[in-house]
Amino acid sequence: MPRVITRLAIIFSPVFLAGCSSLLPHAHTNTVGPWQNYHEAQQTFDLIIPYQTTSEDLKTLKLDPESNPNITILNYSDVIRRFIPNPTVNAEDLAPGVRECIMAKAACHGYEIVQKSNTSKRYGNFWADITNFKRKTEVTGWSFSGVVLVKDNVVIYTLAGGQPAIRELDENNNPLGPFQGSGESALRNRVPLP
């Protein structure tokens, strides 16, 4: 009987160890919004034509802060802070629509749209990860950000950007495994700060 158990353990241990990587943590962060990817967001922004698109058109495009929860309304001072971050930037250096918005003061406002989707997944050896000897993490996703300036219910300026594809690989090696950093924290707790 003990031989049978030993043989079964030898047979099934590779199957058990191979399936362990699926036990590693993963996370997904998604900003709620109307777009499923960067290209959909960019296509929506491409439909906005300065000096033609109205506030009603923005609502149709789902660029309305009342229907899209991740739109920030920019007031006059927010627009100045965003486009003139320091005194070395001259108004002449700005795009005409931005200058017009700043000159209009309270008659102009903006919308800042930020949407992103990121998935973080740890991969590699389960035992090395869980004991903190070696952790590998892959982050994939996309991010989009855009600004729309509106004066008298007509769009006068747009700016869009972001990352159509995000792929980051992070690898942490800790030769001491679970004891890595514990000496530092113990020392910090015992030594009084001046």
mmCIF file of N, CA and C in Angstrom, residues 29-92:
data_model
loop_
_atom_site.group_PDB
_atom_site.id
_atom_site.type_symbol
_atom_site.label_atom_id
_atom_site.label_comp_id
_atom_site.label_asym_id
_atom_site.label_seq_id
_atom_site.Cartn_x
_atom_site.Cartn_y
_atom_site.Cartn_z
ATOM 1 N N THR A 29 -7.967 46.626 -13.298
ATOM 2 C CA THR A 29 -8.446 47.965 -12.982
ATOM 3 C C THR A 29 -9.020 48.561 -14.260
ATOM 4 N N ASN A 30 -10.261 48.984 -14.197
ATOM 5 C CA ASN A 30 -10.918 49.525 -15.375
ATOM 6 C C ASN A 30 -11.696 50.763 -14.983
ATOM 7 N N THR A 31 -11.429 51.875 -15.666
ATOM 8 C CA THR A 31 -12.193 53.090 -15.454
ATOM 9 C C THR A 31 -13.513 52.938 -16.203
ATOM 10 N N VAL A 32 -14.601 53.170 -15.517
ATOM 11 C CA VAL A 32 -15.911 53.033 -16.152
ATOM 12 C C VAL A 32 -16.073 54.109 -17.206
ATOM 13 N N GLY A 33 -16.429 53.712 -18.400
ATOM 14 C CA GLY A 33 -16.605 54.668 -19.480
ATOM 15 C C GLY A 33 -17.174 53.993 -20.709
ATOM 16 N N PRO A 34 -17.414 54.767 -21.741
ATOM 17 C CA PRO A 34 -18.083 54.233 -22.921
ATOM 18 C C PRO A 34 -17.188 53.455 -23.891
ATOM 19 N N TRP A 35 -15.874 53.447 -23.671
ATOM 20 C CA TRP A 35 -14.975 52.845 -24.642
ATOM 21 C C TRP A 35 -14.349 51.575 -24.098
ATOM 22 N N GLN A 36 -14.154 50.622 -24.988
ATOM 23 C CA GLN A 36 -13.545 49.341 -24.623
ATOM 24 C C GLN A 36 -12.046 49.306 -24.884
ATOM 25 N N ASN A 37 -11.533 50.259 -25.688
ATOM 26 C CA ASN A 37 -10.096 50.301 -25.969
ATOM 27 C C ASN A 37 -9.705 51.719 -26.390
ATOM 28 N N TYR A 38 -8.427 51.934 -26.541
ATOM 29 C CA TYR A 38 -7.884 53.250 -26.890
ATOM 30 C C TYR A 38 -8.428 53.742 -28.232
ATOM 31 N N HIS A 39 -8.502 52.859 -29.196
ATOM 32 C CA HIS A 39 -8.902 53.266 -30.548
ATOM 33 C C HIS A 39 -10.353 53.760 -30.583
ATOM 34 N N GLU A 40 -11.232 53.162 -29.805
ATOM 35 C CA GLU A 40 -12.617 53.647 -29.732
ATOM 36 C C GLU A 40 -12.656 55.072 -29.169
ATOM 37 N N ALA A 41 -11.855 55.322 -28.138
ATOM 38 C CA ALA A 41 -11.800 56.662 -27.551
ATOM 39 C C ALA A 41 -11.255 57.669 -28.556
ATOM 40 N N GLN A 42 -10.197 57.298 -29.251
ATOM 41 C CA GLN A 42 -9.602 58.202 -30.242
ATOM 42 C C GLN A 42 -10.571 58.472 -31.394
ATOM 43 N N GLN A 43 -11.304 57.448 -31.823
ATOM 44 C CA GLN A 43 -12.285 57.641 -32.901
ATOM 45 C C GLN A 43 -13.372 58.619 -32.471
ATOM 46 N N THR A 44 -13.789 58.544 -31.216
ATOM 47 C CA THR A 44 -14.789 59.489 -30.713
ATOM 48 C C THR A 44 -14.237 60.906 -30.743
ATOM 49 N N PHE A 45 -12.999 61.079 -30.300
ATOM 50 C CA PHE A 45 -12.390 62.414 -30.298
ATOM 51 C C PHE A 45 -12.192 62.940 -31.720
ATOM 52 N N ASP A 46 -11.935 62.046 -32.653
ATOM 53 C CA ASP A 46 -11.748 62.475 -34.044
ATOM 54 C C ASP A 46 -13.037 63.043 -34.642
ATOM 55 N N LEU A 47 -14.180 62.717 -34.051
ATOM 56 C CA LEU A 47 -15.461 63.234 -34.541
ATOM 57 C C LEU A 47 -15.732 64.672 -34.083
ATOM 58 N N ILE A 48 -14.944 65.151 -33.122
ATOM 59 C CA ILE A 48 -15.125 66.511 -32.610
ATOM 60 C C ILE A 48 -14.398 67.484 -33.537
ATOM 61 N N ILE A 49 -15.143 68.457 -34.042
ATOM 62 C CA ILE A 49 -14.569 69.457 -34.951
ATOM 63 C C ILE A 49 -14.661 70.824 -34.259
ATOM 64 N N PRO A 50 -13.500 71.417 -33.921
ATOM 65 C CA PRO A 50 -13.540 72.732 -33.274
ATOM 66 C C PRO A 50 -14.326 73.750 -34.096
ATOM 67 N N TYR A 51 -15.086 74.583 -33.387
ATOM 68 C CA TYR A 51 -15.935 75.644 -33.935
ATOM 69 C C TYR A 51 -17.150 75.115 -34.701
ATOM 70 N N GLN A 52 -17.374 73.779 -34.634
ATOM 71 C CA GLN A 52 -18.575 73.199 -35.234
ATOM 72 C C GLN A 52 -19.338 72.327 -34.234
ATOM 73 N N THR A 53 -18.620 71.525 -33.477
ATOM 74 C CA THR A 53 -19.254 70.598 -32.530
ATOM 75 C C THR A 53 -19.818 71.389 -31.355
ATOM 76 N N THR A 54 -21.058 71.091 -30.999
ATOM 77 C CA THR A 54 -21.731 71.806 -29.909
ATOM 78 C C THR A 54 -21.761 70.955 -28.640
ATOM 79 N N SER A 55 -22.201 71.542 -27.546
ATOM 80 C CA SER A 55 -22.346 70.810 -26.287
ATOM 81 C C SER A 55 -23.339 69.660 -26.442
ATOM 82 N N GLU A 56 -24.384 69.858 -27.228
ATOM 83 C CA GLU A 56 -25.360 68.787 -27.486
ATOM 84 C C GLU A 56 -24.705 67.632 -28.246
ATOM 85 N N ASP A 57 -23.826 67.969 -29.194
ATOM 86 C CA ASP A 57 -23.100 66.930 -29.930
ATOM 87 C C ASP A 57 -22.214 66.127 -28.982
ATOM 88 N N LEU A 58 -21.604 66.798 -27.999
ATOM 89 C CA LEU A 58 -20.762 66.104 -27.024
ATOM 90 C C LEU A 58 -21.587 65.097 -26.219
ATOM 91 N N LYS A 59 -22.812 65.460 -25.882
ATOM 92 C CA LYS A 59 -23.694 64.526 -25.163
ATOM 93 C C LYS A 59 -23.968 63.292 -26.007
ATOM 94 N N THR A 60 -24.179 63.503 -27.294
ATOM 95 C CA THR A 60 -24.418 62.381 -28.206
ATOM 96 C C THR A 60 -23.195 61.467 -28.270
ATOM 97 N N LEU A 61 -22.006 62.063 -28.180
ATOM 98 C CA LEU A 61 -20.750 61.297 -28.218
ATOM 99 C C LEU A 61 -20.375 60.705 -26.855
ATOM 100 N N LYS A 62 -21.252 60.860 -25.858
ATOM 101 C CA LYS A 62 -21.034 60.371 -24.491
ATOM 102 C C LYS A 62 -19.874 61.094 -23.812
ATOM 103 N N LEU A 63 -19.694 62.360 -24.156
ATOM 104 C CA LEU A 63 -18.680 63.197 -23.528
ATOM 105 C C LEU A 63 -19.367 64.256 -22.669
ATOM 106 N N ASP A 64 -20.255 63.792 -21.843
ATOM 107 C CA ASP A 64 -21.030 64.652 -20.961
ATOM 108 C C ASP A 64 -20.778 64.209 -19.522
ATOM 109 N N PRO A 65 -20.365 65.127 -18.642
ATOM 110 C CA PRO A 65 -20.053 64.717 -17.268
ATOM 111 C C PRO A 65 -21.255 64.155 -16.501
ATOM 112 N N GLU A 66 -22.444 64.418 -16.955
ATOM 113 C CA GLU A 66 -23.612 63.871 -16.261
ATOM 114 C C GLU A 66 -23.897 62.430 -16.656
ATOM 115 N N SER A 67 -23.452 62.013 -17.840
ATOM 116 C CA SER A 67 -23.687 60.637 -18.266
ATOM 117 C C SER A 67 -22.416 59.785 -18.207
ATOM 118 N N ASN A 68 -21.263 60.416 -18.216
ATOM 119 C CA ASN A 68 -19.988 59.699 -18.140
ATOM 120 C C ASN A 68 -19.320 60.079 -16.824
ATOM 121 N N PRO A 69 -19.232 59.153 -15.879
ATOM 122 C CA PRO A 69 -18.773 59.498 -14.531
ATOM 123 C C PRO A 69 -17.303 59.893 -14.412
ATOM 124 N N ASN A 70 -16.509 59.688 -15.432
ATOM 125 C CA ASN A 70 -15.080 59.965 -15.312
ATOM 126 C C ASN A 70 -14.632 61.163 -16.138
ATOM 127 N N ILE A 71 -15.488 62.173 -16.191
ATOM 128 C CA ILE A 71 -15.131 63.414 -16.854
ATOM 129 C C ILE A 71 -15.030 64.496 -15.789
ATOM 130 N N THR A 72 -13.919 65.191 -15.784
ATOM 131 C CA THR A 72 -13.697 66.283 -14.846
ATOM 132 C C THR A 72 -14.021 67.596 -15.547
ATOM 133 N N ILE A 73 -14.793 68.432 -14.888
ATOM 134 C CA ILE A 73 -15.110 69.751 -15.431
ATOM 135 C C ILE A 73 -13.993 70.711 -15.025
ATOM 136 N N LEU A 74 -13.424 71.383 -16.021
ATOM 137 C CA LEU A 74 -12.337 72.333 -15.773
ATOM 138 C C LEU A 74 -12.896 73.751 -15.823
ATOM 139 N N ASN A 75 -12.669 74.512 -14.765
ATOM 140 C CA ASN A 75 -13.078 75.918 -14.794
ATOM 141 C C ASN A 75 -11.931 76.763 -15.364
ATOM 142 N N TYR A 76 -12.127 78.056 -15.389
ATOM 143 C CA TYR A 76 -11.160 78.985 -15.963
ATOM 144 C C TYR A 76 -9.766 78.816 -15.352
ATOM 145 N N SER A 77 -9.688 78.763 -14.026
ATOM 146 C CA SER A 77 -8.372 78.649 -13.388
ATOM 147 C C SER A 77 -7.742 77.278 -13.638
ATOM 148 N N ASP A 78 -8.554 76.226 -13.751
ATOM 149 C CA ASP A 78 -8.009 74.902 -14.096
ATOM 150 C C ASP A 78 -7.387 74.911 -15.485
ATOM 151 N N VAL A 79 -8.042 75.598 -16.415
ATOM 152 C CA VAL A 79 -7.519 75.688 -17.783
ATOM 153 C C VAL A 79 -6.186 76.433 -17.780
ATOM 154 N N ILE A 80 -6.101 77.515 -17.025
ATOM 155 C CA ILE A 80 -4.837 78.260 -16.945
ATOM 156 C C ILE A 80 -3.736 77.386 -16.351
ATOM 157 N N ARG A 81 -4.028 76.706 -15.250
ATOM 158 C CA ARG A 81 -3.016 75.843 -14.622
ATOM 159 C C ARG A 81 -2.559 74.735 -15.562
ATOM 160 N N ARG A 82 -3.476 74.236 -16.362
ATOM 161 C CA ARG A 82 -3.138 73.131 -17.253
ATOM 162 C C ARG A 82 -2.272 73.593 -18.420
ATOM 163 N N PHE A 83 -2.589 74.742 -18.988
ATOM 164 C CA PHE A 83 -1.894 75.176 -20.199
ATOM 165 C C PHE A 83 -0.798 76.205 -19.959
ATOM 166 N N ILE A 84 -0.818 76.867 -18.804
ATOM 167 C CA ILE A 84 0.260 77.796 -18.453
ATOM 168 C C ILE A 84 0.791 77.370 -17.080
ATOM 169 N N PRO A 85 1.599 76.321 -17.057
ATOM 170 C CA PRO A 85 2.051 75.780 -15.777
ATOM 171 C C PRO A 85 3.052 76.658 -15.035
ATOM 172 N N ASN A 86 3.757 77.540 -15.772
ATOM 173 C CA ASN A 86 4.709 78.446 -15.129
ATOM 174 C C ASN A 86 4.796 79.742 -15.933
ATOM 175 N N PRO A 87 5.364 80.785 -15.355
ATOM 176 C CA PRO A 87 5.388 82.096 -16.020
ATOM 177 C C PRO A 87 6.208 82.147 -17.310
ATOM 178 N N THR A 88 7.029 81.158 -17.564
ATOM 179 C CA THR A 88 7.841 81.193 -18.783
ATOM 180 C C THR A 88 7.031 80.854 -20.034
ATOM 181 N N VAL A 89 5.830 80.311 -19.851
ATOM 182 C CA VAL A 89 4.963 80.009 -20.990
ATOM 183 C C VAL A 89 4.168 81.260 -21.333
ATOM 184 N N ASN A 90 4.300 81.721 -22.553
ATOM 185 C CA ASN A 90 3.590 82.918 -23.018
ATOM 186 C C ASN A 90 2.267 82.524 -23.663
ATOM 187 N N ALA A 91 1.299 83.392 -23.579
ATOM 188 C CA ALA A 91 0.006 83.147 -24.209
ATOM 189 C C ALA A 91 0.163 82.997 -25.726
ATOM 190 N N GLU A 92 1.150 83.666 -26.311
ATOM 191 C CA GLU A 92 1.379 83.566 -27.749
ATOM 192 C C GLU A 92 1.823 82.168 -28.161
#
